[in-house]
Short mmCIF file of C-alpha atoms in Angstrom, two decimals:
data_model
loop_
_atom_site.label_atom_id
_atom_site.label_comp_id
_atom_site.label_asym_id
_atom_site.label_seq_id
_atom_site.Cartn_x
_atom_site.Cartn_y
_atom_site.Cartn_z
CA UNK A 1 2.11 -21.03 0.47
CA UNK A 2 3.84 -18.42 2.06
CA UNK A 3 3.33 -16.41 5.12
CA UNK A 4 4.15 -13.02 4.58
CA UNK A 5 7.10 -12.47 7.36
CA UNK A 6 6.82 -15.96 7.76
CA UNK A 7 8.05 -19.11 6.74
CA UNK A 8 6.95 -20.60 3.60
CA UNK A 9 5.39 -24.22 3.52
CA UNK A 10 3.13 -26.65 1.81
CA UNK A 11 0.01 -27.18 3.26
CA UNK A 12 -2.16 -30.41 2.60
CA UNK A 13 -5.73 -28.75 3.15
CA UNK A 14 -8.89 -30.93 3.08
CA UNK A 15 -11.62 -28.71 1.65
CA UNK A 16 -11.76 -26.07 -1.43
CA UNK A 17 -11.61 -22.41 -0.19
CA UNK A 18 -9.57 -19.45 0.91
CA UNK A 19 -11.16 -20.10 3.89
CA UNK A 20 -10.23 -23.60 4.63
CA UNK A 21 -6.71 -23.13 4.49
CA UNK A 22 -6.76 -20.35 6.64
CA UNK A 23 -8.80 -22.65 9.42
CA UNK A 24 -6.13 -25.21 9.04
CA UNK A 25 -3.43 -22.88 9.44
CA UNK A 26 -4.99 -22.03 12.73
CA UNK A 27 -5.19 -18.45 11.40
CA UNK A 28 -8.07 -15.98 11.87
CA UNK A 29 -9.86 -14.35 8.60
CA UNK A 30 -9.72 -10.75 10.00
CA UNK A 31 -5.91 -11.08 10.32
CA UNK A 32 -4.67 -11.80 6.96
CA UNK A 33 -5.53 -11.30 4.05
CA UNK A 34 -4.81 -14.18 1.06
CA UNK A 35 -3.81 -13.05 -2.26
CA UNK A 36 -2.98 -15.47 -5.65
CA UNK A 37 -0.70 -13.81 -8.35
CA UNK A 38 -1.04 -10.40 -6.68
CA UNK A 39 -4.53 -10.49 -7.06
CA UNK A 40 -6.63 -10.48 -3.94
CA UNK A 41 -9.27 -13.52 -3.03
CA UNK A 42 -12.41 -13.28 -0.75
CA UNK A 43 -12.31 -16.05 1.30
CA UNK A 44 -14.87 -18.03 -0.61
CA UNK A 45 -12.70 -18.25 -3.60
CA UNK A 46 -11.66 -21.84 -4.52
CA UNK A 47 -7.95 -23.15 -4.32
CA UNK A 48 -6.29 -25.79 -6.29
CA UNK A 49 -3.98 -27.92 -5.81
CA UNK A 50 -0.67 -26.29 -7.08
CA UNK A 51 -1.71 -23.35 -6.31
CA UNK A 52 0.81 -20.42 -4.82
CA UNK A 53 -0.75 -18.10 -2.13
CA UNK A 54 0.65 -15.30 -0.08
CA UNK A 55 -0.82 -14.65 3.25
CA UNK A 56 -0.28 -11.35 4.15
CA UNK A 57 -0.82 -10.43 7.71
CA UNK A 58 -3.31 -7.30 8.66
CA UNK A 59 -1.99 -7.06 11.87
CA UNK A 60 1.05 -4.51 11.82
CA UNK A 61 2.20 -4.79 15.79
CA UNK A 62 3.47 -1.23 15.83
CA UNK B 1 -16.65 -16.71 -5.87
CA UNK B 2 -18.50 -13.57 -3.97
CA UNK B 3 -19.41 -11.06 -6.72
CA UNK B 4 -19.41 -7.05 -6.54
CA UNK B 5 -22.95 -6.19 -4.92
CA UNK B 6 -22.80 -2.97 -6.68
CA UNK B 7 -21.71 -4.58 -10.53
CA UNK B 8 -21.66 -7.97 -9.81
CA UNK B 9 -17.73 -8.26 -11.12
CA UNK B 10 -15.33 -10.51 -9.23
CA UNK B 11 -15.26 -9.31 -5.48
CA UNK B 12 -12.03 -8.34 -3.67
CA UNK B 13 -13.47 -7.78 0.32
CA UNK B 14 -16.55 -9.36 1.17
CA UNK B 15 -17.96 -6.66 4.17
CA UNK B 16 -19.88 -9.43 6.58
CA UNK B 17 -20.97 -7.30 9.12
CA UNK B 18 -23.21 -5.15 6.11
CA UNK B 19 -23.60 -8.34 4.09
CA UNK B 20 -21.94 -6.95 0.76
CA UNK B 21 -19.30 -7.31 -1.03
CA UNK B 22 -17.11 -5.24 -3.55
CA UNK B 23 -14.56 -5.45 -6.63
CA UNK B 24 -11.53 -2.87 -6.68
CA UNK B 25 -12.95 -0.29 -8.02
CA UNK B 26 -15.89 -0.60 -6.12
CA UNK B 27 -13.85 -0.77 -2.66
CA UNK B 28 -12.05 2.35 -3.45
CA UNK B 29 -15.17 4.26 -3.74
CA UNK B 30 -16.80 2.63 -1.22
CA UNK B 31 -13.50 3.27 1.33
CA UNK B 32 -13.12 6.74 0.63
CA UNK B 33 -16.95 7.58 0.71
CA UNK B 34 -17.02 6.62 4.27
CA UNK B 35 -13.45 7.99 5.44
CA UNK B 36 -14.97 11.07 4.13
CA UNK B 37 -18.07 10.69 6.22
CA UNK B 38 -15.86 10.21 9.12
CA UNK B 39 -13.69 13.43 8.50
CA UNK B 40 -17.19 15.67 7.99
CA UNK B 41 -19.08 14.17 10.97
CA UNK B 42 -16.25 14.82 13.48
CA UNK B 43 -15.55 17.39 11.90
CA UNK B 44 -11.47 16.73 11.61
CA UNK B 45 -10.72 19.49 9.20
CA UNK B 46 -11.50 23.28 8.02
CA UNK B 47 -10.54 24.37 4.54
CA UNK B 48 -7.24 25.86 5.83
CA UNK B 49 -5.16 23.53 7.54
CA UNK B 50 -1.59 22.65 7.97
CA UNK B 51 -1.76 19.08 8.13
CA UNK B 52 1.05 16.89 10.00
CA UNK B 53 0.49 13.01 9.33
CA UNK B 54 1.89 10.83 12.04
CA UNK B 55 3.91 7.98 9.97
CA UNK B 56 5.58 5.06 10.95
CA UNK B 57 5.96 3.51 7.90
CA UNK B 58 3.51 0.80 8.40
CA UNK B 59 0.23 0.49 5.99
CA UNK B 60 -1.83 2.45 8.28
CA UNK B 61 0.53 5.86 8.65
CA UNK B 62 1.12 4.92 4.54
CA UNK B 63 -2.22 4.87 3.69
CA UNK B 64 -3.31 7.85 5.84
CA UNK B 65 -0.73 9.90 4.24
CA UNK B 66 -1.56 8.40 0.45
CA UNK B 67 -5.09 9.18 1.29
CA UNK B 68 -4.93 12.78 2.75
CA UNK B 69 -2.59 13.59 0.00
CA UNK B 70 -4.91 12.84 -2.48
CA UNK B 71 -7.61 14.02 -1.04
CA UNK B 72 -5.26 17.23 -0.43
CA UNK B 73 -5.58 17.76 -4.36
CA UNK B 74 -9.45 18.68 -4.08
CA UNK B 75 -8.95 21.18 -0.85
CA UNK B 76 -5.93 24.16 -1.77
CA UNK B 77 -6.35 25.26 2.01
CA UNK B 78 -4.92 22.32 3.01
CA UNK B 79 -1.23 21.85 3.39
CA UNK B 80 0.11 18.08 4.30
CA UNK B 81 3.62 16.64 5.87
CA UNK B 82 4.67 13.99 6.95
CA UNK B 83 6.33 13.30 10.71
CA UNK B 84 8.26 9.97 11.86
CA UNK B 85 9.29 9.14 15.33
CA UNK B 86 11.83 6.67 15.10
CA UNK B 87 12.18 4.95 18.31
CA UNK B 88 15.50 3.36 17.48
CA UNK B 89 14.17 -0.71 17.40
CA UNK B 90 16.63 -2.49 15.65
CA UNK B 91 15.59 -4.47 12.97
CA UNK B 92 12.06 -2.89 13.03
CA UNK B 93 11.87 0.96 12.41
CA UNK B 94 15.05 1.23 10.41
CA UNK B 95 13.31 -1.31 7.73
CA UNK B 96 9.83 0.67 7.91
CA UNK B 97 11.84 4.18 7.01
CA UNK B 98 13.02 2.80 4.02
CA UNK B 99 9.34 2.17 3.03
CA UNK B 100 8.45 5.56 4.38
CA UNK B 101 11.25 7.05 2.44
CA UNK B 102 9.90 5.16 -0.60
CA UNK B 103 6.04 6.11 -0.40
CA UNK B 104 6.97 9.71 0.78
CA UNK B 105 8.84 10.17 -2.43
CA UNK B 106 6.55 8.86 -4.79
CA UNK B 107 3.67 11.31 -3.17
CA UNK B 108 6.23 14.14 -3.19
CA UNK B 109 5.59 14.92 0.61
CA UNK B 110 7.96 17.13 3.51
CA UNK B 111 9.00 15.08 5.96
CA UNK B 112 10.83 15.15 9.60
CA UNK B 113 12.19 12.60 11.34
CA UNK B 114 12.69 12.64 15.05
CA UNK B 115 14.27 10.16 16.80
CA UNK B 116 14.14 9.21 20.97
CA UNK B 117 17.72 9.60 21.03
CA UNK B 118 17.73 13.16 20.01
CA UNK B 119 14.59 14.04 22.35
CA UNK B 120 14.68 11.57 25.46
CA UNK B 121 18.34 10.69 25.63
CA UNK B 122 18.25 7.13 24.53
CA UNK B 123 16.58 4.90 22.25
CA UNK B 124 13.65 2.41 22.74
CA UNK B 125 16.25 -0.51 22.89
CA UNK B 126 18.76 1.20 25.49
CA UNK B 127 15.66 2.00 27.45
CA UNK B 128 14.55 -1.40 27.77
CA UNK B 129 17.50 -2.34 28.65
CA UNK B 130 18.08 0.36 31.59
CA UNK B 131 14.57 -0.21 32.51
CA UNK B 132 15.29 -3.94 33.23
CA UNK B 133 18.53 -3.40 35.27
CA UNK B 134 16.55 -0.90 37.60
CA UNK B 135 13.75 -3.17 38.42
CA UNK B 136 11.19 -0.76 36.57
CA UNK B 137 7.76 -2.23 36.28
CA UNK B 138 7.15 -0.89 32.60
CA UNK B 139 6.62 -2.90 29.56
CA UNK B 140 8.36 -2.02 26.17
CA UNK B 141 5.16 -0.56 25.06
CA UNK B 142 4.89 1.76 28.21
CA UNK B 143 7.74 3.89 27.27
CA UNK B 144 7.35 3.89 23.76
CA UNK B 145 3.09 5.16 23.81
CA UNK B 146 4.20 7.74 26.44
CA UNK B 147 7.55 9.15 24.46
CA UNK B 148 6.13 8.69 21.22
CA UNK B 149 2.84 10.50 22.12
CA UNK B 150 5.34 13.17 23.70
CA UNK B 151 7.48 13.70 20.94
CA UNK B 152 4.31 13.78 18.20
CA UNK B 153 2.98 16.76 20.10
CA UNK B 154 6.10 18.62 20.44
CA UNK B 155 7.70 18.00 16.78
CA UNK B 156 4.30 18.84 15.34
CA UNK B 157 3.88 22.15 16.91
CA UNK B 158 7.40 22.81 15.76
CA UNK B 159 6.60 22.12 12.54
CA UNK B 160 3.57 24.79 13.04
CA UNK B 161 0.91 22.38 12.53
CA UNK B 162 -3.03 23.18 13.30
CA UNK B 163 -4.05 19.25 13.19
CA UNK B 164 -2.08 15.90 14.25
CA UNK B 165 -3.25 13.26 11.93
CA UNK B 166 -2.71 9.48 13.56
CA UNK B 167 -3.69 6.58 11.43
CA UNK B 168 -5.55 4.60 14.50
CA UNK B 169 -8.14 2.76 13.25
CA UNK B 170 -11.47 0.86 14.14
CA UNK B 171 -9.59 -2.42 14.91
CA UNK B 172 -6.81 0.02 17.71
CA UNK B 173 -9.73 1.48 19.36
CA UNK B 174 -11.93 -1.15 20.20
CA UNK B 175 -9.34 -3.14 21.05
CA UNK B 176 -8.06 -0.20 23.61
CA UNK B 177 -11.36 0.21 25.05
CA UNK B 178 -11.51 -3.31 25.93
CA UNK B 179 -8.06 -3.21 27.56
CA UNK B 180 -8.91 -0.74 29.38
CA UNK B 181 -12.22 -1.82 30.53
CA UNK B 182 -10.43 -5.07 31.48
CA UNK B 183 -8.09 -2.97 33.43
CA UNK B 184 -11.35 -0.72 34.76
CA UNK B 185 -8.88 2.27 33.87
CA UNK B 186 -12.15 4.36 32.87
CA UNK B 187 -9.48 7.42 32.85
CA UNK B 188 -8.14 5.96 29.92
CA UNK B 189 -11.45 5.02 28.06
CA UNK B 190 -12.24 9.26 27.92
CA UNK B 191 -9.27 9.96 26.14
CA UNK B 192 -10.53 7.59 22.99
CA UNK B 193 -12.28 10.35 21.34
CA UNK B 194 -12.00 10.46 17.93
CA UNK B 195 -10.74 13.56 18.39
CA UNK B 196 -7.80 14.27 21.39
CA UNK B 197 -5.47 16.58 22.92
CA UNK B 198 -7.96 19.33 22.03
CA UNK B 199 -7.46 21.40 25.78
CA UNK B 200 -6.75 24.64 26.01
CA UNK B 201 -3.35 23.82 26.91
CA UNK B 202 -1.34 26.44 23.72
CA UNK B 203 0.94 23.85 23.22
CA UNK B 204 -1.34 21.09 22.70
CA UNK B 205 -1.78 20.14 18.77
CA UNK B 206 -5.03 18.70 18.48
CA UNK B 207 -5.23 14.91 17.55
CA UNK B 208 -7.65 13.27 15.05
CA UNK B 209 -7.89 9.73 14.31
CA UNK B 210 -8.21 9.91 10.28
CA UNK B 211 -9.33 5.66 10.15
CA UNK B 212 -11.56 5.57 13.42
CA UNK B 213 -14.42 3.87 11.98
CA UNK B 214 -12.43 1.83 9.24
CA UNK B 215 -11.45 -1.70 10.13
CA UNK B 216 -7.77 -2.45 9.79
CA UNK B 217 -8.55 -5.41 7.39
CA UNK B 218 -9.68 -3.12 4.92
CA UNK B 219 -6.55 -0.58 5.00
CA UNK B 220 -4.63 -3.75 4.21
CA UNK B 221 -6.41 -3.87 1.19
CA UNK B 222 -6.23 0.11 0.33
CA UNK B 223 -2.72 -0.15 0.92
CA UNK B 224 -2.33 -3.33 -1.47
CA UNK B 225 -4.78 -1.96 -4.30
CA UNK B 226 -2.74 1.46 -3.96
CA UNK B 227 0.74 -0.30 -4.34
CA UNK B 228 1.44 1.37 -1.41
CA UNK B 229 1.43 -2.00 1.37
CA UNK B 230 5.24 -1.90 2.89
CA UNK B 231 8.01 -4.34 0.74
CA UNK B 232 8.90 -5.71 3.77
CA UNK B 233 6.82 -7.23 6.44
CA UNK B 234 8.53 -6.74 9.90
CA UNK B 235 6.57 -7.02 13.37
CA UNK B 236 7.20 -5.02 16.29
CA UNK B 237 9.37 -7.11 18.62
CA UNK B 238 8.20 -5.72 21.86
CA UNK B 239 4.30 -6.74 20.00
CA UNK B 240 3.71 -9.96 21.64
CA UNK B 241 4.89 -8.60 25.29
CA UNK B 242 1.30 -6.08 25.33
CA UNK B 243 -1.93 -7.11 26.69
CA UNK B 244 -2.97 -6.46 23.14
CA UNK B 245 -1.91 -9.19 21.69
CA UNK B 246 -4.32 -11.26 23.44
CA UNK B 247 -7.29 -9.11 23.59
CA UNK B 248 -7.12 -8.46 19.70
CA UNK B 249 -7.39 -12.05 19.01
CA UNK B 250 -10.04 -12.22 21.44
CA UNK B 251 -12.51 -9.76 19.52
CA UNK B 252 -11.42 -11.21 16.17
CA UNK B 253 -12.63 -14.33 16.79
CA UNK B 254 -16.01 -12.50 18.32
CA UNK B 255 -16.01 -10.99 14.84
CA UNK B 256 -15.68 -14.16 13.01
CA UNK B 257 -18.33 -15.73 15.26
CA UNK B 258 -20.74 -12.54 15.02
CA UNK B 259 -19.80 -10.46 12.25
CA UNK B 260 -20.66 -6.36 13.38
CA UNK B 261 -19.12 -6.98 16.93
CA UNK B 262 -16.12 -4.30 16.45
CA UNK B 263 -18.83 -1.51 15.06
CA UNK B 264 -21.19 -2.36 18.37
CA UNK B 265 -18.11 -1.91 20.54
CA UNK B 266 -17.41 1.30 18.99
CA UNK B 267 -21.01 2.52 19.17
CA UNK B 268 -20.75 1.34 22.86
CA UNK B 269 -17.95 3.56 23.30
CA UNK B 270 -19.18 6.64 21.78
CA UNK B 271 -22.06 5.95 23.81
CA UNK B 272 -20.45 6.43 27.49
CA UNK B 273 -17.74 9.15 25.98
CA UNK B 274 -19.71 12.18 26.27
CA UNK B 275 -20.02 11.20 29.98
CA UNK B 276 -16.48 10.55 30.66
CA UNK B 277 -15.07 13.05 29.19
CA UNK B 278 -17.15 15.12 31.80
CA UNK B 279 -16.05 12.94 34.35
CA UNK B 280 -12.72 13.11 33.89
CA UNK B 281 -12.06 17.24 31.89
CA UNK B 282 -9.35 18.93 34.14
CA UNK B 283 -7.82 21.52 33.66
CA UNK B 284 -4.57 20.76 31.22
CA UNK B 285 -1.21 21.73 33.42
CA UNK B 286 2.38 22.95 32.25
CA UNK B 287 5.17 20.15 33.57
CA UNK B 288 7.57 22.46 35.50
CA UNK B 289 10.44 20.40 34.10
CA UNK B 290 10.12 20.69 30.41
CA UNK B 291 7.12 23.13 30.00
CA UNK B 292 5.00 20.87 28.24
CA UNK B 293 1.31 20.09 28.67
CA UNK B 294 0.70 17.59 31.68
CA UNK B 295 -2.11 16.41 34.05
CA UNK B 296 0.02 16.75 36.91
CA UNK B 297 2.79 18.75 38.03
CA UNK B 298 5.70 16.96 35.76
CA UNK B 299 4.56 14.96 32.71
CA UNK B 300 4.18 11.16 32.20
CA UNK B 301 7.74 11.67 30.11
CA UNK B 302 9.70 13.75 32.47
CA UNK B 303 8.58 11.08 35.55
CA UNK B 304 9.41 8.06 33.40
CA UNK B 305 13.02 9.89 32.33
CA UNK B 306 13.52 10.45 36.11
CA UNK B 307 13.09 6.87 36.86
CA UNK B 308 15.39 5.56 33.81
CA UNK B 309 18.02 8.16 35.18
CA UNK B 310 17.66 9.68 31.60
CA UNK B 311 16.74 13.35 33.71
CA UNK B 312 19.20 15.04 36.04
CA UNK B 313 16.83 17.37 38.08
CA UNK B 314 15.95 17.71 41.97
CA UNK B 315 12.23 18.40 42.39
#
């Protein structure tokens, strides 16, 4: 996974969706936005293991 | 996997505060059906206009400018450039020109560049740092809002525009009205029109807010469908120092929680505006110092210049 102006890191999530790994990265839905080979995923999309995900961040601070 | 509510294809934004959701193509309609709604019912723009957008270089100005310039191609009255204030933040706005640069190109737009050193004396960083050594109460974002908003105005007229576009959007004026109410700086809350700086002051270029009912989640997504989101993510360093920080987590998670909250906010807001902006109308001044429209007798910029000994005048 990679944070978008962030560091990147492996995440162990319990649970399937977009959405999970957002809640255990502590990060809010209406801040980022999670896309999978440049394709962008609605939070109720499913993640697999081995998957790569970029997190991009809505919030521009400027 | 949410599907398209329209043609049930794979969905790329799921919109929980109208319960629907939309693919790409879909989402573009859908986006530009309702910034146009916006434009028409505030009515931001005649058929002739020479139209300045505000950029930074961030996926807001971008998309603003990507979208007006397309938009541009159905209106011939309309005339679009681009301005950039460069505030001189190392590490921050000289990586968002180079995206500016990039987009700007690719739409085959004028641009201007201004910079605080040229206008105020110094840039954002030296004026921290003078700010700090003399004890001034600011914060980063003080001087940069007031000199920015200064420099906008002044550059645009220059550049003999009849509208100011700024990319704010839904997200940057709830949030602002709920500093501000916070704050109980009602002053403040009348000047988040979606339309400002409209006085009869002759040097005052009047402002519209081209994304004020669009949530900033979903320009993220214009700007990434459009290939148009920045190559390089860079935050503001002076972000975190704002009371914004704070308060825009605060309504996200009231989002999250109860999906529509930004949208009530913002109806709130239009609400109490008509009543204080007739609280709070007067008449728009001249600052004596630099001739430039003021509420008092020398502008917010001129008074903070004084105080960062970036001014040598006796008043």
């Amino acid at each position: 996974m990679r944070i978008l102006g962030g560091e990147e890191k492996e995440v162990d999530v319990e649970g399937k969706t977009v959405l999970d790994v957002l809640r255990a990265l502590n990060l809010p839905s209406d801040e980022y936005v999670v896309t999978r080979g440049g394709k962008i995923l609605t939070e109720d999309e499913e993640v697999k293991e081995g998957d790569v995900l970029v997190v991009v961040p809505v919030v521009s601070g400027g | 996997m949410a599907k398209c509510s329209v043609c049930g294809r794979k969905a790329v934004y799921v919109a929980r505060y109208e319960g629907r959701a939309y693919c790409e193509k879909h989402f573009l309609e859908w986006f530009d059906k309702r910034v146009r709604k916006t434009i028409r019912k505030f009515s931001f723009f005649g058929p002739k206009e020479k139209i300045v957008v505000a950029v930074s270089g961030g996926k807001d100005s971008l998309s603003a400018l990507h979208y007006l310039v397309n938009l541009s191609k159905r209106v011939p009255g309309w005339e679009i450039r681009a301005l950039l204030v460069d505030e001189g933040i190392r590490g921050y706005r000289d990586v968002t020109i180079r995206d500016f640069k990039r987009v700007a190109e690719e739409l085959g737009v004028d641009y201007r560049i201004v910079s605080f050193k040229e206008v105020i004396g110094a840039s954002l960083d030296e004026i921290v740092k003078i700010g700090m050594e003399r004890g001034l109460p600011y914060k980063p974002c003080t001087y940069c809002g007031v000199f920015r908003r200064y420099i906008l105005n002044r550059a645009a007229r220059e550049m003999g525009a009849t509208v100011l576009v700024t990319a704010h959007n839904l997200d940057d004026v709830v949030q602002t009205f709920v500093m501000n109410l916070l704050r109980n700086d009602w002053e403040k809350i009348s000047r988040l029109g979606p339309i400002s700086g409209s006085g009869d002051h002759p040097k005052f270029v009047r402002k519209v807010k081209l994304f004020y009912e669009i949530p900033e989640k979903e320009i993220v997504i214009y700007a990434l469908l459009n290939g148009i989101f920045p190559e390089t993510f860079v935050e503001c360093p002076y972000a975190r120092f704002g009371m914004r920080w704070d308060v825009r987590r605060a309504i996200n998670a009231w989002e999250e929680k109860y999906p529509g909250t930004k949208y009530a906010l913002l109806r709130s807001l239009l609400e109490i505006l008509p009543l204080l902006q007739k609280r709070y109308t007067g008449t728009p001044r001249t600052c004596k110092i630099c001739g430039e429209p003021s509420t008092g007798d020398i502008c917010r910029a001129c008074q903070l210049r004084m105080e960062l000994g970036l001014l040598d005048v006796q008043v």
